[in-house]
mmCIF file of C-alpha atoms in Angstrom:
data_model
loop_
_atom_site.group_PDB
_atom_site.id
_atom_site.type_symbol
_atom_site.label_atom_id
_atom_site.label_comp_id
_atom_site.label_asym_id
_atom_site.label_seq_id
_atom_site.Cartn_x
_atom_site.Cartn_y
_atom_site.Cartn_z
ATOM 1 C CA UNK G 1 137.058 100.641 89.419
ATOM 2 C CA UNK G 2 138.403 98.477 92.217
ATOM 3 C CA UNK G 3 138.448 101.349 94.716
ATOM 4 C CA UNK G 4 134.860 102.382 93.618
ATOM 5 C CA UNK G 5 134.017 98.932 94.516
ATOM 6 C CA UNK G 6 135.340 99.113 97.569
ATOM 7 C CA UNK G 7 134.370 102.535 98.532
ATOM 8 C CA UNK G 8 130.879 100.969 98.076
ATOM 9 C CA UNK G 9 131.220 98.299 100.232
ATOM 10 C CA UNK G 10 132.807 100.042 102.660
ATOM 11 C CA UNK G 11 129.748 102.640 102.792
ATOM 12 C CA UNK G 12 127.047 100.270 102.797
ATOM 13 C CA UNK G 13 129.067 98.582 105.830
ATOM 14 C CA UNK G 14 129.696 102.293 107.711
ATOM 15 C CA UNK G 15 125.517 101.736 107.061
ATOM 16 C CA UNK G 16 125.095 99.280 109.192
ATOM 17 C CA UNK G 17 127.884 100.153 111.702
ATOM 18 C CA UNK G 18 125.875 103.274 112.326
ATOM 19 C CA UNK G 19 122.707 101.126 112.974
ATOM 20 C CA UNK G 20 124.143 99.048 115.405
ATOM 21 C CA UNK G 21 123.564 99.579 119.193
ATOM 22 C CA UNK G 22 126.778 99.873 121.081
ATOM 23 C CA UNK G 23 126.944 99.672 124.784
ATOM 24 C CA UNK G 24 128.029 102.680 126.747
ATOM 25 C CA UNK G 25 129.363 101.895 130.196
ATOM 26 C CA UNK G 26 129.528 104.518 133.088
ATOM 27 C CA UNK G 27 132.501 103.272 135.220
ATOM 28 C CA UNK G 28 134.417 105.152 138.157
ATOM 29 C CA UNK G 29 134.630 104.972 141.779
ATOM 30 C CA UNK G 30 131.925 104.702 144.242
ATOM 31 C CA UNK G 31 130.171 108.363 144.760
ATOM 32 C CA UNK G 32 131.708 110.069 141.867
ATOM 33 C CA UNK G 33 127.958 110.684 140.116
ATOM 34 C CA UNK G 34 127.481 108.192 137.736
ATOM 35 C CA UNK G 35 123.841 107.595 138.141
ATOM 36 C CA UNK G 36 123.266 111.486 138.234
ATOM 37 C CA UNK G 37 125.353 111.595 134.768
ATOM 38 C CA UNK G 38 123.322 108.757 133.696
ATOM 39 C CA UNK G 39 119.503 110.746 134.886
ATOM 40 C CA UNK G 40 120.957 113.049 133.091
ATOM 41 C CA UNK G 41 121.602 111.479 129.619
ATOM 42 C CA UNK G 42 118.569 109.508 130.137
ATOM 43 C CA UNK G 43 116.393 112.411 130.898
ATOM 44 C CA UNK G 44 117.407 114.697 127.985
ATOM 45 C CA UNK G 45 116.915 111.886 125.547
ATOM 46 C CA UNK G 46 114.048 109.772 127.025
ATOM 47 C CA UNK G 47 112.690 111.990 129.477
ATOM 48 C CA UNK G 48 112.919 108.794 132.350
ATOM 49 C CA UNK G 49 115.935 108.224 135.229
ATOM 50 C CA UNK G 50 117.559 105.555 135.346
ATOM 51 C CA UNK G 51 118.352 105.005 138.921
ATOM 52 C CA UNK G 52 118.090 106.501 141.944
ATOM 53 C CA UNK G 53 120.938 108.571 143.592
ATOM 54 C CA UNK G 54 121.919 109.533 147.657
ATOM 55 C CA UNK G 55 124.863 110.906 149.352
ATOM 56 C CA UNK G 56 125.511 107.401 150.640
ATOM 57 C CA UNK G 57 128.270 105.409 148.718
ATOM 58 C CA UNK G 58 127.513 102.395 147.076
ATOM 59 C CA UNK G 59 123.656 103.451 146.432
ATOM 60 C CA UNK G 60 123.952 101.524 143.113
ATOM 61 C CA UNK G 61 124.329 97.911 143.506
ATOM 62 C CA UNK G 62 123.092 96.423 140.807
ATOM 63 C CA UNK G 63 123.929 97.290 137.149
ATOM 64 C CA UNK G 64 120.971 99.103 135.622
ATOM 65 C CA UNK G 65 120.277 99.785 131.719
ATOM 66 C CA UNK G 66 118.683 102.057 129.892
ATOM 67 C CA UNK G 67 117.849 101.074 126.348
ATOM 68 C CA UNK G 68 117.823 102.589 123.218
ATOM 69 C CA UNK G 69 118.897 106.470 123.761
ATOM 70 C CA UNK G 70 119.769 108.135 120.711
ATOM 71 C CA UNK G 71 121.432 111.243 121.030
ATOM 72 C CA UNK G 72 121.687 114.069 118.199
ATOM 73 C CA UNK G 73 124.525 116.334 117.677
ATOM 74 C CA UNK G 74 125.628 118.903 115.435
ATOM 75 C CA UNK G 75 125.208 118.430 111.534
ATOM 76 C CA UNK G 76 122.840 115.613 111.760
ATOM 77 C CA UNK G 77 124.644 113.272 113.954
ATOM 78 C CA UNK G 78 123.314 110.828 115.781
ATOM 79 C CA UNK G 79 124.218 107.628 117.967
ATOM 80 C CA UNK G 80 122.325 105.226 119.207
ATOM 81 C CA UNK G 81 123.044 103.310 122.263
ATOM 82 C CA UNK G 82 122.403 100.827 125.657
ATOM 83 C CA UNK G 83 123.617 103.132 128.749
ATOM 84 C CA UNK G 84 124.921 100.856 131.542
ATOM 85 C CA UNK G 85 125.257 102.355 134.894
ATOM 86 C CA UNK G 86 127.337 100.476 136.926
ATOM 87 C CA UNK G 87 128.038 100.353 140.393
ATOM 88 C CA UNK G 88 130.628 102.045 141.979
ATOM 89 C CA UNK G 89 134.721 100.032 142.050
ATOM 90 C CA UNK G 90 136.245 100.109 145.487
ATOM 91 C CA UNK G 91 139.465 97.984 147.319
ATOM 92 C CA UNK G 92 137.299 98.249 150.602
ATOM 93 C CA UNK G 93 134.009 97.931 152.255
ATOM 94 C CA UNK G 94 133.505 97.821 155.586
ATOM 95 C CA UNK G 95 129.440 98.260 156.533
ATOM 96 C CA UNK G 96 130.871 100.431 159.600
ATOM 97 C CA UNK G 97 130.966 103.160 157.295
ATOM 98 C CA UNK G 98 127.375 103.349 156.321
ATOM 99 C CA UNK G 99 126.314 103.667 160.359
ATOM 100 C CA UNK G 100 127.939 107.492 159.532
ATOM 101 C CA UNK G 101 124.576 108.066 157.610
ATOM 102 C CA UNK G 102 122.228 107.040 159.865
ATOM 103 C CA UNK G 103 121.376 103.115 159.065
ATOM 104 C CA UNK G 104 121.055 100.496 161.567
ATOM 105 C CA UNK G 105 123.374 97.383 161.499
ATOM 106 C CA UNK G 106 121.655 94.903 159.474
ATOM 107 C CA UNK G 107 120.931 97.441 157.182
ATOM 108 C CA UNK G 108 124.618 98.701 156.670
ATOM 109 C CA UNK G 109 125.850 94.972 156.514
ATOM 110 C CA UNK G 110 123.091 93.965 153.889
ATOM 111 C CA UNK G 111 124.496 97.469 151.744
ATOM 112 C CA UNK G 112 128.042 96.048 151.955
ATOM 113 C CA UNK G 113 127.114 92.826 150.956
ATOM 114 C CA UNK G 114 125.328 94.056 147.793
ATOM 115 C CA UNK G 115 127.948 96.203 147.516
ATOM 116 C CA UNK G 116 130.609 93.644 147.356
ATOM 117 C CA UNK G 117 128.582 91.763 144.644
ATOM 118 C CA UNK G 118 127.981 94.930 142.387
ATOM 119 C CA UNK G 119 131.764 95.693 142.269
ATOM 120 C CA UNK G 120 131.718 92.040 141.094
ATOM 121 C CA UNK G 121 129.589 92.928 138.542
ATOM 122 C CA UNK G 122 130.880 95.985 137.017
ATOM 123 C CA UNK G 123 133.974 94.473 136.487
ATOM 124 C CA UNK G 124 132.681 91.191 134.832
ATOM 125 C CA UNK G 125 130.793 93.605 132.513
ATOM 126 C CA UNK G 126 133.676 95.566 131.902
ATOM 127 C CA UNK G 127 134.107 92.456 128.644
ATOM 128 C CA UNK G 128 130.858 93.526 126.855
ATOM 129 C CA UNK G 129 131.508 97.418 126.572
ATOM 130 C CA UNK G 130 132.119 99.268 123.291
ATOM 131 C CA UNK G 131 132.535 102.962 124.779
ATOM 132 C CA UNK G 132 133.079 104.064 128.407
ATOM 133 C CA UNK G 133 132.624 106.906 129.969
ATOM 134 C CA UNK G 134 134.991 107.525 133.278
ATOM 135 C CA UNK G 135 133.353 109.210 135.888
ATOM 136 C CA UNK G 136 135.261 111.101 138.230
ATOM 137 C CA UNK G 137 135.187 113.321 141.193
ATOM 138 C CA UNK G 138 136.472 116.381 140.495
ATOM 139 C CA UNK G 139 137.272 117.717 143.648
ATOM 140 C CA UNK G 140 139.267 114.748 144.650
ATOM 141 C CA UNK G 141 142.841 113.406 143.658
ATOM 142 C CA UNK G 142 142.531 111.759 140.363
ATOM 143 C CA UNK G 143 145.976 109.373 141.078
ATOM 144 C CA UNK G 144 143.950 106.811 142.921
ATOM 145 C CA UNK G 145 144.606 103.361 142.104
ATOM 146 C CA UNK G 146 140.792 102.538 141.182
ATOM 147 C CA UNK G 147 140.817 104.924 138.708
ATOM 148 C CA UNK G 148 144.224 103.911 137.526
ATOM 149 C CA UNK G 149 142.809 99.951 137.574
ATOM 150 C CA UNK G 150 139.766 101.124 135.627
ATOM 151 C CA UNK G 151 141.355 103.133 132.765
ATOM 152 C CA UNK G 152 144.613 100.376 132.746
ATOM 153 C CA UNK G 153 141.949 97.795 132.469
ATOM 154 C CA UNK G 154 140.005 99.801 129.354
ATOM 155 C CA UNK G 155 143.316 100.315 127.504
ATOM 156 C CA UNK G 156 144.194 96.944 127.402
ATOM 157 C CA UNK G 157 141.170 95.970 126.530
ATOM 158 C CA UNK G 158 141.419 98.644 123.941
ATOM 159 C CA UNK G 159 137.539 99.696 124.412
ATOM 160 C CA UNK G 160 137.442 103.646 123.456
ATOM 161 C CA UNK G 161 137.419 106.250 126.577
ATOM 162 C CA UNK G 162 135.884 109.420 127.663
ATOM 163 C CA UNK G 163 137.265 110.213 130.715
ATOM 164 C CA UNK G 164 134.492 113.202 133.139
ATOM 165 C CA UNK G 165 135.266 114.780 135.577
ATOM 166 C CA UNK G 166 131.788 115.849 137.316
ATOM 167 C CA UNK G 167 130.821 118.229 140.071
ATOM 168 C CA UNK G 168 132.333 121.321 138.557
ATOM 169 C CA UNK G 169 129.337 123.448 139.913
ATOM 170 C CA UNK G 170 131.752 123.098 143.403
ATOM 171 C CA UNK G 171 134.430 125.638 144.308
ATOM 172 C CA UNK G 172 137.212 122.759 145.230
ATOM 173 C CA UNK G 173 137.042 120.843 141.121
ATOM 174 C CA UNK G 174 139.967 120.941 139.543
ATOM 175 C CA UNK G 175 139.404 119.345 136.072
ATOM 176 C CA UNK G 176 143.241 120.774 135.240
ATOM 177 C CA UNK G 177 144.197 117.747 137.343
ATOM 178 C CA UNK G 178 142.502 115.099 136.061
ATOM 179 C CA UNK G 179 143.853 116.301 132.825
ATOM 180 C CA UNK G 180 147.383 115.894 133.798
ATOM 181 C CA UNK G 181 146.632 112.609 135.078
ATOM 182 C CA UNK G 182 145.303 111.233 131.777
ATOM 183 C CA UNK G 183 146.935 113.147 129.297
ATOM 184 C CA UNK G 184 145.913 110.799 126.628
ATOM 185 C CA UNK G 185 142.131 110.555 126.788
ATOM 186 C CA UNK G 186 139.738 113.188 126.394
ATOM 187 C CA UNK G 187 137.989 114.903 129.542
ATOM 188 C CA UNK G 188 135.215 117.029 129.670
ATOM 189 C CA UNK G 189 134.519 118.860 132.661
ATOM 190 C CA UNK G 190 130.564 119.129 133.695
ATOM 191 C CA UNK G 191 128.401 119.058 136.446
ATOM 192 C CA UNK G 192 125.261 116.066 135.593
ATOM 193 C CA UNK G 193 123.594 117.509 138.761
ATOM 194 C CA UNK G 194 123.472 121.079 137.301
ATOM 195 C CA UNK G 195 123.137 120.070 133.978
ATOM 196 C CA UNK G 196 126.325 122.237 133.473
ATOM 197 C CA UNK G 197 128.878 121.415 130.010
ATOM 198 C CA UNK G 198 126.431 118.643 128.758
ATOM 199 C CA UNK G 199 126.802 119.786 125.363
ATOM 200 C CA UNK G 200 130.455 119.263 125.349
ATOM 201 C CA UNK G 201 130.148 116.155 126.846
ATOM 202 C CA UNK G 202 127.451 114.996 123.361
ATOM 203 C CA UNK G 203 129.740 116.132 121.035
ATOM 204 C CA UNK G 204 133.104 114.997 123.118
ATOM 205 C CA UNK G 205 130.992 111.226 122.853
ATOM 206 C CA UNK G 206 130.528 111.611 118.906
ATOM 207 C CA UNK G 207 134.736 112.292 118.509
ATOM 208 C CA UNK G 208 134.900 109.334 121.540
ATOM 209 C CA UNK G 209 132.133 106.604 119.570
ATOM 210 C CA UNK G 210 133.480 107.967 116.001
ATOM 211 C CA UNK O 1 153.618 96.269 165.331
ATOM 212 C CA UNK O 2 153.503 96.897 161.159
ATOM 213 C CA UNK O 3 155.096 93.793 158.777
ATOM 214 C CA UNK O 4 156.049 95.025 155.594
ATOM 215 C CA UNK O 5 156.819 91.758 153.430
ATOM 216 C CA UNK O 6 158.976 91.897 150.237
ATOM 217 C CA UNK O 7 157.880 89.558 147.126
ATOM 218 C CA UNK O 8 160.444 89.617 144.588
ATOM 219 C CA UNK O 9 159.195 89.100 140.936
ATOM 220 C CA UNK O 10 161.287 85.885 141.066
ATOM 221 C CA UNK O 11 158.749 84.847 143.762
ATOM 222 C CA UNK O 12 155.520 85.115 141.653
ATOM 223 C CA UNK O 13 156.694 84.801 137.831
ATOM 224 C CA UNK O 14 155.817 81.395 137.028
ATOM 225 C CA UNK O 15 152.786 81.565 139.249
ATOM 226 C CA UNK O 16 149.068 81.886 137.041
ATOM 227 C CA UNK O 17 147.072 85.367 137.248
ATOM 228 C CA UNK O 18 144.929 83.268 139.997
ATOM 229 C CA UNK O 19 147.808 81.750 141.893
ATOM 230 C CA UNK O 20 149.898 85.049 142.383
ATOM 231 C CA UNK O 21 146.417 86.943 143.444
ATOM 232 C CA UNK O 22 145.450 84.215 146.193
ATOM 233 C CA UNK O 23 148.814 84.029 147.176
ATOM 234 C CA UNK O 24 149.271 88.114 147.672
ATOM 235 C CA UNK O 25 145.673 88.307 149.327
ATOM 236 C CA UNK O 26 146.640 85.537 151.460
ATOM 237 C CA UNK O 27 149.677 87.987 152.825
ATOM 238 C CA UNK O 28 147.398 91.053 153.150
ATOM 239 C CA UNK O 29 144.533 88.829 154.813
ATOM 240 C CA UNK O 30 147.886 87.872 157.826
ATOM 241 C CA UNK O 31 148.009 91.777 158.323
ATOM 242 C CA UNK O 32 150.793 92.093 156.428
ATOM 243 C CA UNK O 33 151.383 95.495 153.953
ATOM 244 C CA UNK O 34 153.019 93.693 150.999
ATOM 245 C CA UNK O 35 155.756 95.309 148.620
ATOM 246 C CA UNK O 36 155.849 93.836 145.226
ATOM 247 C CA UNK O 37 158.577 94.177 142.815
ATOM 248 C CA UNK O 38 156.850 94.970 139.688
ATOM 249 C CA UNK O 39 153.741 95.870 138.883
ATOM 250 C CA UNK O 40 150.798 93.557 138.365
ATOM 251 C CA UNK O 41 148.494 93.100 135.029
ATOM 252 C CA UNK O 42 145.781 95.381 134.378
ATOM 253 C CA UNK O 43 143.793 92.072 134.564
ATOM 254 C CA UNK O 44 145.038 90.971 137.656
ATOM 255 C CA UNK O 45 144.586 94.080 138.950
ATOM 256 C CA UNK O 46 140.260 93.558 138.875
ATOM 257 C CA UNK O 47 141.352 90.068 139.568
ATOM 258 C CA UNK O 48 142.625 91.083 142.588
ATOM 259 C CA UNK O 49 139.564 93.518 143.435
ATOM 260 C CA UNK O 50 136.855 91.124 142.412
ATOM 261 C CA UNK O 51 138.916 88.482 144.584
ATOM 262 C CA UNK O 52 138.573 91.030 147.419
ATOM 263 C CA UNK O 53 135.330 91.253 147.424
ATOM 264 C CA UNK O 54 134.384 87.963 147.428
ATOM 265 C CA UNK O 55 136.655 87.736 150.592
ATOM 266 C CA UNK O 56 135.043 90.391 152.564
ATOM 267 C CA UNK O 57 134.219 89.630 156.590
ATOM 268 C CA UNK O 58 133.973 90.733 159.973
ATOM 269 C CA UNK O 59 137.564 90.432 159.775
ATOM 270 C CA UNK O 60 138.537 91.135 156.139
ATOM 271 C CA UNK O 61 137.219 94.596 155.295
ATOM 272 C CA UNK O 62 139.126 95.209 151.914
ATOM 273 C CA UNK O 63 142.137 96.282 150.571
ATOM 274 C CA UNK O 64 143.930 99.478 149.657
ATOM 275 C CA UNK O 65 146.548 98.947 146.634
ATOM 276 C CA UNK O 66 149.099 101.539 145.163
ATOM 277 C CA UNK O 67 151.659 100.902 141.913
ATOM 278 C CA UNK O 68 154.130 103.069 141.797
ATOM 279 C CA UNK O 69 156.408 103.028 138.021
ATOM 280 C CA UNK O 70 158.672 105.059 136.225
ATOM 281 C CA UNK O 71 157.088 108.745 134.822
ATOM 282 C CA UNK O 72 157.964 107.723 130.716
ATOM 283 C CA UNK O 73 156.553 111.189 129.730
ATOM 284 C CA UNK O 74 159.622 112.629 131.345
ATOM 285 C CA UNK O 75 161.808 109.688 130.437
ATOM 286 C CA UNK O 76 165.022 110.125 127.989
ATOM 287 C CA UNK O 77 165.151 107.898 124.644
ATOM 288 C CA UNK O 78 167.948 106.145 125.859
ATOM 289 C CA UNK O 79 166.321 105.375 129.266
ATOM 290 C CA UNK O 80 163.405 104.230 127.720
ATOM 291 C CA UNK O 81 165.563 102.149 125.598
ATOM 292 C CA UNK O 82 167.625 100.491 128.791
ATOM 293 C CA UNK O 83 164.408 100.143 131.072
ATOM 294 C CA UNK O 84 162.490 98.256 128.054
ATOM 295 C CA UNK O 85 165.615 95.901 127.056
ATOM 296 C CA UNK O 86 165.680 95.168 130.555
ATOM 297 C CA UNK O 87 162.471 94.520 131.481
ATOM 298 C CA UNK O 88 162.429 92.479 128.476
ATOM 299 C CA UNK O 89 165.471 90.368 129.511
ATOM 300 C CA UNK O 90 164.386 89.655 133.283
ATOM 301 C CA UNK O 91 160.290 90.168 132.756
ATOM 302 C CA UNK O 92 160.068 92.464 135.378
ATOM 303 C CA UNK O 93 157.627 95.583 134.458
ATOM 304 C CA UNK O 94 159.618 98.123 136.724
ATOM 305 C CA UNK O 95 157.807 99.631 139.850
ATOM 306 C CA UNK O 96 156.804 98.760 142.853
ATOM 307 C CA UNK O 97 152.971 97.839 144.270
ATOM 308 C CA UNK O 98 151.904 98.016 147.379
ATOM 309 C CA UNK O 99 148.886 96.047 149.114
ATOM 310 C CA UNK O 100 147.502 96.468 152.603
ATOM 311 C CA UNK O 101 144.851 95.004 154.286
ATOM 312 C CA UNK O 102 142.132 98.025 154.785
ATOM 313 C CA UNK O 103 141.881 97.487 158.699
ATOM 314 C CA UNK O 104 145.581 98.321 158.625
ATOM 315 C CA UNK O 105 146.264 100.955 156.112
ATOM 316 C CA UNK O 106 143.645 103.556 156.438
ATOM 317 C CA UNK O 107 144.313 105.313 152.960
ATOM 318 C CA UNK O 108 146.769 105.626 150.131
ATOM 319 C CA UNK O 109 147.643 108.876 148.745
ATOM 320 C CA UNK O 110 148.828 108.979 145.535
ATOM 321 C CA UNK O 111 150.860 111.622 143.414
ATOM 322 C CA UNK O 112 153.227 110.418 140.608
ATOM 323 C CA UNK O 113 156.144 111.290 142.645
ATOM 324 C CA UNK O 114 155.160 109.911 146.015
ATOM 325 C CA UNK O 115 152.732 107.527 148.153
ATOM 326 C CA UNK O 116 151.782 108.049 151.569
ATOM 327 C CA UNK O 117 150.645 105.324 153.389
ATOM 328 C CA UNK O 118 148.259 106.344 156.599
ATOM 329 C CA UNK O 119 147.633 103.718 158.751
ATOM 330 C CA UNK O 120 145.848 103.166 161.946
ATOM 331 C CA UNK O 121 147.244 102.054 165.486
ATOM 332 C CA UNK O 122 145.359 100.415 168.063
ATOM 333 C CA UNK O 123 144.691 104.042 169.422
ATOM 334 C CA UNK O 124 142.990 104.978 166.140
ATOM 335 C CA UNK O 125 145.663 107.124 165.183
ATOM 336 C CA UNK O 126 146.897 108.125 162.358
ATOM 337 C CA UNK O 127 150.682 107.421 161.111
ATOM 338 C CA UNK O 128 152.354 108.620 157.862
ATOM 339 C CA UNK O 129 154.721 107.225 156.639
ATOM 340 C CA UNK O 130 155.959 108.242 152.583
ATOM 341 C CA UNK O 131 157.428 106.226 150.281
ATOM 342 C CA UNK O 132 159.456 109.171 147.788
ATOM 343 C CA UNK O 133 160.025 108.281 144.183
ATOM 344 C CA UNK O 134 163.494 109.539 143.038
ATOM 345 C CA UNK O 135 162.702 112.433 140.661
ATOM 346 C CA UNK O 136 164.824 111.800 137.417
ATOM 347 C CA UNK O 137 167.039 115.424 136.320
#
């Protein structure tokens, strides 16, 4: 009797758990696609972007939010949730490296000072997550120490983590790697530009979420 | 000329989260690449990031940070054991982390068995110089 009791309650609280909107993060390093991920997501469940995206680091300086996606998977499933597309975490900006890409002065040092502020941010929201999503280049060494700061600082927080490594579409990814440097999170391999492995990633955020 | 400066644990232990991260960016902000015994929190880790960027100048352009630790995958019961009592006893979280001011050190690379540390000369050139983790039989 007890346990039917509590099997009850326990439903009727799974109910509501369900309901609720979490908040999915997008975290990585600057660059690694995390606004094209987050088109993406957006796009096949709301049919809007979110932001927009350039080959120039640091193109996301503010955090940006798209609310309310719900996403279907297999069997019925469905989550509901606030995507937060942060902007990219870096030990170093220096506005000398946006003259590369063609900018004039002022405008380089005004992108590294908004820069500096939206690392700022991402990490202060790194508090109000429930999920996070860990975007990563593929084609580049996954052993850097942002990345290593970023998951370090989800694990003690204990917030749940799918780790992606993105741009698979390109000859040089190597999502074997990336693997072996996180052995104990789950990472899906796509390409949010090509719109290649998305449905892996859905269902790989259903096992992440629960 | 490079300065590498040495902070042993003993150094920052009784120091707050804030403290030791002012006082290590204050190093790194004198030009100096600064070896720390130990590693630091996964909070004081962004600490030290966010602290960065509010920092940032004509002068200051950054950091570039590297831990270095043990490989426990590969690590034997009984080592696991001794390194655990021990950090335990002295509070030291074994490894080693390394900051650099970004105008000196141009890039860390990273495996779990080595870092490399390229830095830049007044001639803009680039210098290597590796820093090998013993590889445990």
């Amino acid at each position: 009797m007890i346990k039917k009791v509590k099997g009850f309650f326990k439903g009727l609280f799974s109910i509501f758990k369900k309901k609720k909107h979490i908040k999915l993060g997008l975290y990585g390093p600057p660059n690694a696609g995390k606004t094209t991920l987050a088109n993406k997501i957006s796009m096949d469940w709301l049919g809007e972007e979110v932001g927009k995206v350039s080959k120039i680091p640091h193109e996301t300086r503010e955090i940006q939010v798209k609310e309310r996606i719900e996403i279907k998977g297999k069997g019925g499933r469905s989550i509901s949730f606030n995507l937060i597309d942060t902007p990219g975490i870096a030990t170093r900006i220096d506005y000398e490296d946006f003259l590369k890409f063609k900018m004039n002065k002022s405008e380089a040092k005004k992108r590294a000072k908004e820069a500096t502020k939206g690392v700022i941010e991402a990490i202060k929201w790194l508090d109000n997550m429930d999920c996070v999503v860990v975007v990563l280049d593929a084609i580049l060494n996954p052993y850097s120490q942002v990345n290593l700061t970023i998951i370090g600082n989800l694990a003690a927080r204990e917030i749940p983590v799918l780790v992606v490594g993105n741009k698979i579409d390109l000859k040089k990814a190597k999502v074997k790697n990336i693997e072996s440097a996180f052995p104990q999170y789950k990472v899906v391999g796509l390409s949010a530009e090509k719109g290649i492995n998305m449905e892996e990633f859905y269902e790989a955020l259903f096992e992440v979420i629960g | 000329m490079l300065t590498l400066q040495y902070v042993p644990h003993s150094e920052i232990k009784n120091l707050s989260s804030g403290d030791k991260v002012n006082k290590l960016l204050n190093l790194v902000k004198e030009d100096k690449i600064v070896l720390v015994e130990g590693r630091l929190r996964p909070m004081e880790e962004t600490e030290l990031i966010q602290r960065t960027m509010e920092g940032i100048s004509k002068s200051f352009k950054g950091i570039e940070l590297c831990t270095v630790y043990p490989d426990v995958k590969r690590e034997r019961p009984l080592d696991k054991f001794t390194r655990t009592v021990a950090s335990a006893i002295t509070g030291v979280k074994s490894g080693l982390t390394v900051i650099g001011p970004a105008t000196v050190i141009k890039e860390i690379k990273r495996d779990p068995n080595k870092i490399q540390l390229l830095t830049t000369n007044g001639l803009n050139r680039r210098r290597s110089y590796k820093i090998i983790k013993k590889r445990k039989r």
